[in-house]
Short mmCIF file of C-alpha atoms in Angstrom, two decimals:
data_model
loop_
_atom_site.label_atom_id
_atom_site.label_comp_id
_atom_site.label_asym_id
_atom_site.label_seq_id
_atom_site.Cartn_x
_atom_site.Cartn_y
_atom_site.Cartn_z
CA UNK A 191 -63.39 -20.35 -46.32
CA UNK A 192 -62.00 -20.42 -49.84
CA UNK A 193 -58.21 -19.99 -49.73
CA UNK A 194 -57.76 -19.56 -53.49
CA UNK A 195 -56.65 -15.95 -53.40
CA UNK A 196 -56.39 -13.12 -55.87
CA UNK A 197 -53.45 -10.76 -56.01
CA UNK A 198 -55.22 -8.32 -53.71
CA UNK A 199 -56.07 -10.92 -51.03
CA UNK A 200 -53.22 -10.16 -48.69
CA UNK A 201 -55.23 -9.50 -45.54
CA UNK A 202 -54.39 -12.93 -44.02
CA UNK A 203 -50.69 -12.18 -44.55
CA UNK A 204 -51.10 -8.80 -42.85
CA UNK A 205 -52.83 -10.47 -39.90
CA UNK A 206 -50.02 -13.00 -39.47
CA UNK A 207 -47.27 -10.42 -39.94
CA UNK A 208 -48.74 -8.06 -37.34
CA UNK A 209 -48.59 -10.83 -34.73
CA UNK A 210 -45.06 -11.84 -35.72
CA UNK A 211 -43.93 -8.21 -35.60
CA UNK A 212 -45.33 -7.65 -32.10
CA UNK A 213 -43.93 -10.78 -30.50
CA UNK A 214 -40.46 -10.27 -31.96
CA UNK A 215 -40.35 -6.57 -31.07
CA UNK A 216 -41.21 -7.46 -27.49
CA UNK A 217 -38.16 -9.72 -27.19
CA UNK A 218 -35.81 -6.70 -27.28
CA UNK A 219 -37.91 -3.52 -26.99
CA UNK A 220 -37.81 -3.77 -23.19
CA UNK A 221 -33.99 -3.46 -23.18
CA UNK A 222 -34.10 0.29 -23.81
CA UNK A 223 -36.90 0.80 -21.28
CA UNK A 224 -35.15 -1.32 -18.63
CA UNK A 225 -33.48 1.50 -16.62
CA UNK A 226 -36.76 3.44 -16.40
CA UNK A 227 -38.76 0.38 -15.38
CA UNK A 228 -36.34 -0.73 -12.68
CA UNK A 229 -36.06 2.78 -11.24
CA UNK A 230 -39.82 3.35 -11.22
CA UNK A 231 -40.77 0.00 -9.65
CA UNK A 232 -37.62 -0.31 -7.50
CA UNK A 233 -36.62 -3.59 -9.10
CA UNK A 234 -33.28 -5.29 -8.43
CA UNK A 235 -30.74 -6.43 -11.01
CA UNK A 236 -32.10 -9.98 -10.70
CA UNK A 237 -35.62 -8.66 -11.34
CA UNK A 238 -34.32 -6.90 -14.45
CA UNK A 239 -32.89 -10.17 -15.73
CA UNK A 240 -36.23 -11.88 -15.20
CA UNK A 241 -38.01 -9.09 -17.05
CA UNK A 242 -36.11 -10.19 -20.16
CA UNK A 243 -35.85 -13.89 -19.39
CA UNK A 244 -39.46 -14.46 -18.31
CA UNK A 245 -40.67 -13.58 -21.80
CA UNK A 246 -37.95 -15.48 -23.68
CA UNK A 247 -38.26 -18.51 -21.44
CA UNK A 248 -42.02 -18.74 -21.94
CA UNK A 249 -41.45 -18.49 -25.70
CA UNK A 250 -38.89 -21.29 -25.62
CA UNK A 251 -40.75 -23.59 -23.24
CA UNK A 252 -44.16 -23.39 -24.89
CA UNK A 253 -43.42 -22.91 -28.60
CA UNK A 254 -43.29 -26.56 -29.67
CA UNK A 255 -46.27 -27.50 -27.49
CA UNK A 256 -48.29 -24.57 -28.85
CA UNK A 257 -47.50 -25.63 -32.41
CA UNK A 258 -48.66 -29.18 -31.69
CA UNK A 259 -51.86 -27.92 -30.04
CA UNK A 260 -52.56 -25.61 -32.98
CA UNK A 261 -52.08 -28.43 -35.50
CA UNK A 262 -54.85 -30.41 -33.81
CA UNK A 263 -57.20 -27.77 -32.34
CA UNK A 264 -56.99 -25.40 -35.31
CA UNK A 265 -54.32 -22.83 -36.10
CA UNK A 266 -56.72 -19.93 -36.60
CA UNK A 267 -58.42 -20.62 -33.27
CA UNK A 268 -55.14 -20.87 -31.39
CA UNK A 269 -53.80 -17.71 -33.06
CA UNK A 270 -56.90 -15.74 -32.07
CA UNK A 271 -56.68 -16.98 -28.48
CA UNK A 272 -52.97 -16.15 -28.44
CA UNK A 273 -53.63 -12.60 -29.63
CA UNK A 274 -56.16 -12.14 -26.82
CA UNK A 275 -53.73 -13.51 -24.22
CA UNK A 276 -50.92 -11.31 -25.56
CA UNK A 277 -53.12 -8.21 -25.52
CA UNK A 278 -54.40 -8.82 -21.97
CA UNK A 279 -50.87 -9.58 -20.73
CA UNK A 280 -49.57 -6.41 -22.41
CA UNK A 281 -52.32 -4.41 -20.69
CA UNK A 282 -51.34 -5.99 -17.36
CA UNK A 283 -47.67 -5.11 -18.00
CA UNK A 284 -48.59 -1.51 -18.83
CA UNK A 285 -50.69 -1.09 -15.69
CA UNK A 286 -48.57 -3.17 -13.28
CA UNK A 287 -48.12 -1.28 -9.97
CA UNK A 288 -45.30 -3.53 -8.70
CA UNK A 289 -42.32 -5.37 -10.13
CA UNK A 290 -43.75 -8.76 -9.15
CA UNK A 291 -46.97 -8.22 -11.08
CA UNK A 292 -44.99 -6.92 -14.06
CA UNK A 293 -42.84 -10.07 -14.11
CA UNK A 294 -45.90 -12.34 -13.91
CA UNK A 295 -47.60 -10.47 -16.74
CA UNK A 296 -44.40 -10.63 -18.78
CA UNK A 297 -44.36 -14.44 -18.52
CA UNK A 298 -48.01 -14.57 -19.61
CA UNK A 299 -47.13 -12.28 -22.51
CA UNK A 300 -44.43 -14.76 -23.53
CA UNK A 301 -46.93 -17.63 -23.42
CA UNK A 302 -49.18 -15.77 -25.84
CA UNK A 303 -46.16 -14.94 -27.99
CA UNK A 304 -45.19 -18.63 -28.16
CA UNK A 305 -48.58 -19.56 -29.58
CA UNK A 306 -48.39 -16.67 -32.05
CA UNK A 307 -44.90 -17.67 -33.20
CA UNK A 308 -46.00 -21.28 -33.61
CA UNK A 309 -49.00 -20.41 -35.78
CA UNK A 310 -48.11 -17.42 -37.98
CA UNK A 311 -45.97 -19.32 -40.48
CA UNK A 312 -48.36 -22.30 -40.49
CA UNK A 313 -51.31 -20.00 -41.28
CA UNK A 314 -49.40 -18.45 -44.18
CA UNK A 315 -48.43 -21.89 -45.50
CA UNK A 316 -52.03 -23.10 -45.33
CA UNK A 317 -53.48 -19.94 -46.92
CA UNK A 318 -51.17 -19.27 -49.86
CA UNK A 319 -50.02 -21.55 -52.63
CA UNK A 320 -47.55 -21.57 -55.50
CA UNK A 321 -45.84 -18.28 -56.28
CA UNK A 322 -48.02 -16.40 -53.77
CA UNK A 323 -46.69 -18.58 -50.95
CA UNK A 324 -43.08 -17.73 -51.82
CA UNK A 325 -43.92 -14.02 -51.87
CA UNK A 326 -45.78 -14.33 -48.56
CA UNK A 327 -42.82 -16.10 -46.91
CA UNK A 328 -40.51 -13.37 -48.17
CA UNK A 329 -42.73 -10.63 -46.73
CA UNK A 330 -42.97 -12.51 -43.43
CA UNK A 331 -39.17 -12.82 -43.24
CA UNK A 332 -38.78 -9.12 -44.03
CA UNK A 333 -41.18 -8.20 -41.24
CA UNK A 334 -39.15 -10.32 -38.82
CA UNK A 335 -35.99 -8.46 -39.78
CA UNK A 336 -37.73 -5.11 -39.54
CA UNK A 337 -38.97 -5.96 -36.04
CA UNK A 338 -35.43 -6.56 -34.82
CA UNK A 339 -34.18 -3.37 -36.48
CA UNK A 340 -36.95 -1.11 -35.20
CA UNK A 341 -37.31 -2.43 -31.64
CA UNK A 342 -34.52 -0.40 -29.97
CA UNK A 343 -35.54 2.89 -31.59
CA UNK A 344 -39.24 2.27 -31.05
CA UNK A 345 -38.57 1.46 -27.40
CA UNK A 346 -36.52 4.64 -27.01
CA UNK A 347 -39.16 6.86 -28.63
CA UNK A 348 -42.00 5.46 -26.55
CA UNK A 349 -40.04 5.58 -23.30
CA UNK A 350 -38.62 9.08 -23.74
CA UNK A 351 -41.64 10.87 -25.23
CA UNK A 352 -44.46 8.99 -23.46
CA UNK A 353 -43.55 6.53 -20.67
CA UNK A 354 -42.05 3.09 -20.36
CA UNK A 355 -45.59 1.73 -19.90
CA UNK A 356 -46.29 2.72 -23.52
CA UNK A 357 -43.82 0.02 -24.59
CA UNK A 358 -46.46 -2.53 -23.53
CA UNK A 359 -49.67 -0.60 -24.14
CA UNK A 360 -48.83 -0.01 -27.81
CA UNK A 361 -49.52 -3.71 -28.35
CA UNK A 362 -53.26 -3.28 -27.65
CA UNK A 363 -54.36 -1.58 -30.90
CA UNK A 364 -52.03 -3.81 -32.94
CA UNK A 365 -53.47 -6.95 -31.31
CA UNK A 366 -57.02 -5.78 -31.96
CA UNK A 367 -56.25 -5.05 -35.61
CA UNK A 368 -54.57 -8.45 -36.07
CA UNK A 369 -57.47 -10.26 -34.38
CA UNK A 370 -60.08 -8.45 -36.51
CA UNK A 371 -58.22 -9.27 -39.75
CA UNK A 372 -57.75 -12.89 -38.68
CA UNK A 373 -61.43 -13.27 -37.78
CA UNK A 374 -62.58 -11.78 -41.08
CA UNK A 375 -60.09 -13.15 -43.60
CA UNK A 376 -58.20 -16.23 -42.34
CA UNK A 377 -59.57 -19.73 -42.86
CA UNK A 378 -59.20 -22.53 -40.32
CA UNK A 379 -56.57 -25.23 -40.91
CA UNK A 380 -55.38 -28.21 -38.91
CA UNK A 381 -53.64 -31.54 -39.35
CA UNK A 382 -56.03 -34.39 -40.10
CA UNK A 383 -56.12 -36.96 -37.33
CA UNK A 384 -53.01 -37.19 -35.20
CA UNK A 385 -52.47 -37.89 -31.51
CA UNK A 386 -52.83 -35.72 -28.46
CA UNK A 387 -50.40 -32.90 -27.71
CA UNK A 388 -47.38 -34.14 -25.75
CA UNK A 389 -48.33 -32.72 -22.36
CA UNK A 390 -45.72 -34.76 -20.47
CA UNK A 391 -42.96 -33.56 -22.75
CA UNK A 392 -44.19 -29.98 -22.48
CA UNK A 393 -44.29 -30.13 -18.67
CA UNK A 394 -40.85 -31.68 -18.17
CA UNK A 395 -39.18 -29.38 -20.72
CA UNK A 396 -40.77 -26.28 -19.19
CA UNK A 397 -39.65 -27.32 -15.70
CA UNK A 398 -36.10 -28.08 -16.87
CA UNK A 399 -35.71 -24.78 -18.76
CA UNK A 400 -37.26 -22.70 -15.98
CA UNK A 401 -35.25 -24.31 -13.20
CA UNK A 402 -31.97 -23.98 -15.11
CA UNK A 403 -32.58 -20.29 -15.84
CA UNK A 404 -33.63 -19.63 -12.24
CA UNK A 405 -30.52 -21.36 -10.90
CA UNK A 406 -28.20 -19.35 -13.14
CA UNK A 407 -29.83 -16.04 -12.23
CA UNK A 408 -29.68 -16.83 -8.50
CA UNK A 409 -26.00 -17.83 -8.77
CA UNK A 410 -25.11 -14.16 -9.36
CA UNK A 411 -26.23 -12.66 -6.04
CA UNK A 412 -26.11 -15.84 -3.92
CA UNK A 413 -23.10 -17.83 -5.17
CA UNK A 414 -22.83 -21.34 -6.61
CA UNK A 415 -23.00 -23.11 -3.22
CA UNK A 416 -26.25 -21.48 -2.10
CA UNK A 417 -29.36 -23.63 -1.82
CA UNK A 418 -31.18 -21.05 -3.97
CA UNK A 419 -28.75 -21.99 -6.74
CA UNK A 420 -28.13 -25.71 -6.19
CA UNK A 421 -31.74 -26.79 -5.68
CA UNK A 422 -33.10 -25.39 -8.98
CA UNK A 423 -30.05 -26.68 -10.87
CA UNK A 424 -30.66 -30.16 -9.43
CA UNK A 425 -34.34 -29.91 -10.39
CA UNK A 426 -33.28 -28.91 -13.92
CA UNK A 427 -31.08 -32.00 -14.25
CA UNK A 428 -33.84 -34.31 -13.02
CA UNK A 429 -36.49 -32.66 -15.20
CA UNK A 430 -34.31 -32.88 -18.29
CA UNK A 431 -33.67 -36.58 -17.62
CA UNK A 432 -37.44 -37.07 -17.29
CA UNK A 433 -37.96 -35.15 -20.56
CA UNK A 434 -35.54 -37.45 -22.41
CA UNK A 435 -37.27 -40.52 -20.95
CA UNK A 436 -40.76 -39.24 -21.81
CA UNK A 437 -39.85 -38.24 -25.37
CA UNK A 438 -38.06 -41.51 -26.10
CA UNK A 439 -41.20 -43.48 -25.15
CA UNK A 440 -43.89 -41.22 -26.60
CA UNK A 441 -45.77 -42.24 -29.73
CA UNK A 442 -46.21 -38.56 -30.64
CA UNK A 443 -43.22 -36.75 -29.09
CA UNK A 444 -42.92 -32.98 -28.96
CA UNK A 445 -39.35 -33.50 -30.21
CA UNK A 446 -38.21 -36.73 -31.86
CA UNK A 447 -34.88 -37.27 -30.10
CA UNK A 448 -33.73 -39.60 -32.88
CA UNK A 449 -33.19 -36.50 -35.01
CA UNK A 450 -30.19 -35.64 -32.85
CA UNK A 451 -28.43 -38.83 -33.99
CA UNK A 452 -27.70 -36.84 -37.16
CA UNK A 453 -24.45 -34.98 -36.45
CA UNK A 454 -25.30 -32.14 -38.81
CA UNK A 455 -28.71 -31.56 -37.23
CA UNK A 456 -27.19 -31.53 -33.75
CA UNK A 457 -24.57 -29.05 -34.93
CA UNK A 458 -27.25 -26.71 -36.31
CA UNK A 459 -29.21 -26.94 -33.05
CA UNK A 460 -26.11 -26.11 -31.02
CA UNK A 461 -25.33 -23.19 -33.34
CA UNK A 462 -28.88 -21.86 -33.04
CA UNK A 463 -28.79 -22.02 -29.25
CA UNK A 464 -25.37 -20.39 -28.91
CA UNK A 465 -26.02 -17.66 -31.51
CA UNK A 466 -28.46 -15.79 -29.28
CA UNK A 467 -26.18 -15.29 -26.27
CA UNK A 468 -23.22 -14.50 -28.54
CA UNK A 469 -25.10 -11.83 -30.49
CA UNK A 470 -27.95 -10.52 -28.34
CA UNK A 471 -27.73 -11.35 -24.63
CA UNK A 472 -24.96 -8.74 -24.11
CA UNK A 473 -27.20 -5.91 -25.34
CA UNK A 474 -29.26 -5.90 -22.14
CA UNK A 475 -26.17 -4.94 -20.10
CA UNK A 476 -24.98 -2.53 -22.78
CA UNK A 477 -28.29 -0.68 -22.48
CA UNK A 478 -27.64 -0.18 -18.75
CA UNK A 479 -24.21 1.30 -19.48
CA UNK A 480 -25.65 3.61 -22.10
CA UNK A 481 -28.37 5.03 -19.86
CA UNK A 482 -27.54 4.75 -16.20
CA UNK A 483 -25.77 7.46 -14.22
CA UNK A 484 -22.69 5.34 -13.63
CA UNK A 485 -22.37 4.90 -17.39
CA UNK A 486 -22.97 7.36 -20.21
CA UNK A 487 -26.33 8.70 -18.98
CA UNK A 488 -27.89 8.87 -22.46
CA UNK A 489 -31.60 9.26 -23.05
CA UNK A 490 -33.69 6.28 -24.23
CA UNK A 491 -33.82 7.49 -27.86
CA UNK A 492 -30.03 7.93 -28.05
CA UNK A 493 -29.55 4.53 -26.43
CA UNK A 494 -31.93 2.93 -28.91
CA UNK A 495 -30.09 4.50 -31.83
CA UNK A 496 -26.75 3.35 -30.42
CA UNK A 497 -27.96 -0.29 -30.54
CA UNK A 498 -29.42 -0.19 -34.07
CA UNK A 499 -26.28 -0.77 -36.21
CA UNK A 500 -26.41 -4.54 -35.66
CA UNK A 501 -30.12 -4.94 -36.40
CA UNK A 502 -30.02 -2.59 -39.38
CA UNK A 503 -26.95 -4.29 -40.85
CA UNK A 504 -28.43 -7.75 -40.34
CA UNK A 505 -31.61 -6.78 -42.18
CA UNK A 506 -29.67 -5.40 -45.16
CA UNK A 507 -27.31 -8.40 -45.27
CA UNK A 508 -30.11 -10.99 -45.06
CA UNK A 509 -31.92 -9.42 -48.02
CA UNK A 510 -28.73 -8.89 -50.04
CA UNK A 511 -27.41 -12.41 -49.37
CA UNK A 512 -30.65 -13.99 -50.63
CA UNK A 513 -30.28 -12.09 -53.92
CA UNK A 514 -26.52 -11.92 -54.41
CA UNK A 515 -25.39 -15.19 -52.82
CA UNK A 516 -28.11 -17.72 -53.72
CA UNK A 517 -25.61 -20.62 -53.70
CA UNK A 518 -24.19 -19.84 -50.27
CA UNK A 519 -24.32 -23.12 -48.34
CA UNK A 520 -25.97 -23.39 -44.93
CA UNK A 521 -22.63 -24.53 -43.52
CA UNK A 522 -20.90 -21.38 -44.71
CA UNK A 523 -23.79 -19.06 -43.79
CA UNK A 524 -24.33 -20.37 -40.26
CA UNK A 525 -20.73 -21.26 -39.40
CA UNK A 526 -19.23 -18.20 -41.01
CA UNK A 527 -21.96 -15.99 -39.55
CA UNK A 528 -21.19 -17.21 -36.04
CA UNK A 529 -17.48 -16.48 -36.51
CA UNK A 530 -18.36 -12.92 -37.58
CA UNK A 531 -20.60 -12.57 -34.52
CA UNK A 532 -17.63 -13.63 -32.37
CA UNK A 533 -15.41 -11.03 -34.06
CA UNK A 534 -18.07 -8.38 -33.53
CA UNK A 535 -18.34 -9.20 -29.84
CA UNK A 536 -14.57 -9.00 -29.50
CA UNK A 537 -14.55 -5.55 -31.13
CA UNK A 538 -17.25 -4.31 -28.76
CA UNK A 539 -15.36 -5.56 -25.72
CA UNK A 540 -12.63 -2.92 -25.91
CA UNK A 541 -14.23 -0.26 -23.73
CA UNK A 542 -12.51 1.99 -21.21
CA UNK A 543 -13.60 4.88 -19.00
CA UNK A 544 -13.28 7.33 -21.92
CA UNK A 545 -15.38 5.29 -24.39
CA UNK A 546 -18.58 6.69 -25.86
CA UNK A 547 -21.42 4.90 -27.62
CA UNK A 548 -19.58 5.19 -30.94
CA UNK A 549 -17.03 2.65 -29.68
CA UNK A 550 -19.72 -0.02 -30.08
CA UNK A 551 -20.57 0.73 -33.70
CA UNK A 552 -17.82 -1.21 -35.56
CA UNK A 553 -18.42 -4.36 -33.54
CA UNK A 554 -22.19 -4.06 -33.89
CA UNK A 555 -21.84 -3.80 -37.68
CA UNK A 556 -19.58 -6.84 -37.90
CA UNK A 557 -21.91 -8.83 -35.65
CA UNK A 558 -24.87 -7.65 -37.73
CA UNK A 559 -23.28 -9.10 -40.87
CA UNK A 560 -22.97 -12.43 -39.07
CA UNK A 561 -26.54 -12.33 -37.82
CA UNK A 562 -27.81 -11.49 -41.31
CA UNK A 563 -26.02 -14.50 -42.74
CA UNK A 564 -26.72 -17.04 -40.00
CA UNK A 565 -30.30 -16.56 -38.80
CA UNK A 566 -32.10 -16.84 -42.17
CA UNK A 567 -30.22 -20.09 -42.90
CA UNK A 568 -30.87 -21.84 -39.57
CA UNK A 569 -34.33 -23.28 -40.20
CA UNK A 570 -33.63 -24.40 -43.76
CA UNK A 571 -30.34 -25.96 -42.63
CA UNK A 572 -32.08 -27.92 -39.88
CA UNK A 573 -34.88 -29.08 -42.17
CA UNK A 574 -32.37 -30.24 -44.81
CA UNK A 575 -31.04 -32.88 -42.41
CA UNK A 576 -34.31 -34.45 -41.23
CA UNK A 577 -36.99 -36.55 -42.97
CA UNK A 578 -39.58 -34.40 -44.82
CA UNK A 579 -42.38 -35.28 -42.38
CA UNK A 580 -40.26 -33.89 -39.51
CA UNK A 581 -39.49 -30.55 -41.24
CA UNK A 582 -42.02 -28.61 -39.15
CA UNK A 583 -40.69 -30.13 -35.94
CA UNK A 584 -37.12 -29.20 -36.95
CA UNK A 585 -38.08 -25.58 -37.66
CA UNK A 586 -39.90 -25.37 -34.33
CA UNK A 587 -36.90 -26.85 -32.53
CA UNK A 588 -34.63 -24.17 -34.02
CA UNK A 589 -36.86 -21.37 -32.72
CA UNK A 590 -37.12 -23.07 -29.34
CA UNK A 591 -33.38 -23.42 -28.77
CA UNK A 592 -32.83 -19.86 -30.01
CA UNK A 593 -35.15 -18.40 -27.36
CA UNK A 594 -33.81 -20.75 -24.68
CA UNK A 595 -30.26 -19.74 -25.62
CA UNK A 596 -31.17 -16.09 -25.21
CA UNK A 597 -32.72 -16.69 -21.77
CA UNK A 598 -29.72 -18.69 -20.57
CA UNK A 599 -27.33 -16.12 -22.08
CA UNK A 600 -28.90 -13.25 -20.13
CA UNK A 601 -28.75 -15.36 -16.96
CA UNK A 602 -25.18 -16.58 -17.45
CA UNK A 603 -23.69 -13.30 -18.64
CA UNK A 604 -25.47 -11.57 -15.76
CA UNK A 605 -23.16 -13.43 -13.38
CA UNK A 606 -20.08 -12.03 -15.15
CA UNK A 607 -21.58 -8.56 -15.26
CA UNK A 608 -22.38 -8.53 -11.54
CA UNK A 609 -18.91 -9.84 -10.66
CA UNK A 610 -17.37 -7.02 -12.72
CA UNK A 611 -19.45 -4.25 -11.15
CA UNK A 612 -17.19 -3.77 -8.15
CA UNK A 613 -17.60 -0.03 -7.77
CA UNK A 614 -18.15 3.34 -9.48
CA UNK A 615 -16.80 3.50 -13.02
CA UNK A 616 -16.63 -0.28 -13.40
CA UNK A 617 -19.14 -0.49 -16.24
CA UNK A 618 -16.48 -0.82 -19.01
CA UNK A 619 -14.59 -3.68 -17.35
CA UNK A 620 -17.83 -5.52 -16.55
CA UNK A 621 -19.04 -5.16 -20.14
CA UNK A 622 -15.67 -6.23 -21.52
CA UNK A 623 -15.94 -9.49 -19.55
CA UNK A 624 -19.42 -10.09 -20.97
CA UNK A 625 -18.31 -9.39 -24.52
CA UNK A 626 -15.29 -11.68 -24.16
CA UNK A 627 -17.61 -14.48 -23.05
CA UNK A 628 -19.88 -13.73 -26.01
CA UNK A 629 -16.91 -13.87 -28.40
CA UNK A 630 -15.78 -17.24 -27.02
CA UNK A 631 -19.34 -18.52 -27.31
CA UNK A 632 -19.63 -17.42 -30.94
CA UNK A 633 -16.19 -18.81 -31.84
CA UNK A 634 -16.96 -22.20 -30.30
CA UNK A 635 -20.38 -22.33 -32.01
CA UNK A 636 -18.98 -21.36 -35.40
CA UNK A 637 -16.22 -23.98 -35.31
CA UNK A 638 -18.71 -26.58 -34.10
CA UNK A 639 -21.09 -25.92 -37.00
CA UNK A 640 -18.27 -25.96 -39.57
CA UNK A 641 -17.07 -29.29 -38.18
CA UNK A 642 -20.47 -30.95 -37.87
CA UNK A 643 -22.41 -29.77 -40.91
CA UNK A 644 -21.86 -31.08 -44.39
CA UNK A 645 -24.00 -30.44 -47.47
CA UNK A 646 -27.19 -32.52 -47.38
CA UNK A 647 -27.38 -35.28 -49.95
CA UNK A 648 -29.61 -34.64 -52.91
CA UNK A 649 -32.85 -36.59 -52.81
#
């Protein structure tokens, strides 16, 4: 297919943006629907954590491997397959009669989302050139920001006026539209030659990430000395050691571990991983406080609106910063953004039994400013400190550690939240503990980035 496009040939961009919008919305849209889902299917608090973590964990574990597979098998082909998997998994989520089937379908949905995330930007890069490519990247970034901003409200509207199952079923027509546009307008692209996908690296990384998340989630109800906690944590350690060994010996590694010898690159990776728990992992527990009977008892739409100040602010700041602060360094954007996220978490963690949803707004706005500064700069900052031929791997690594950080944040903060829920009316104290942990996480990450990252040398 000829990829020399006219000004009106934006159908491939629309196809890629629809997929990106869906997969990013589904990271957080479930938060608002969580109380309704758990009540309907009689799911436990641990099940609720897995409903969020199963999706994020599949994204993190499979993203790099999916990108490698797409580079060799064909990005258009992998994207179409991913859309089909995502649609079928969304249908299974929407029809699931039990919590167990819903969790399994949610993991499958995350696997499809990983392949979509790994291919959308590559398809845009292969399709557009020159000035059109810059415009396409800008639109794609705007869609990503809009997805984060709209997810809570969209989840509230669908849950309150239809049913929580609509949160998943709405993906079906969008997936079909994206697949049709991709089939009709997107040309195939792949890397010439190259080795096989790193299956050993993919397997050991997936096992390590899954076992670590499982162990942290089980530590909440069972304690740190329980076999249900210790065994998966031990498996995680062994699997991670195997992953390091495999990657260090592979001719075509999923992640070139030598990149981490660069202090600045390692600092950016740590900042990316810690940003997600500091900014977003707390929102799952906040949603429970907003909606459940022991909390404020708000409806899903009100709860969704209460969570939008951060996403809305981050979208505005990311666009404004690109125009008004073009010389803002990655060190200042990422490090300073993380410090603002820490301050925002600290402001949110001042709840008492008389607090309403408005008590969250100032902290959410401050955190949103930090998110708007930090997230857009993460990938470019990572790529600035690696060789040019590893730029794609660096960008994929950033997205991987972000999703893994979110999954581990929900699991780790869940322990604090459960410990704080000692009786009726304990929501505020439990949330305050979570927000304090988020603030410490953001502060540590911000200082780490400021210490590790220096401006990249000019070529």
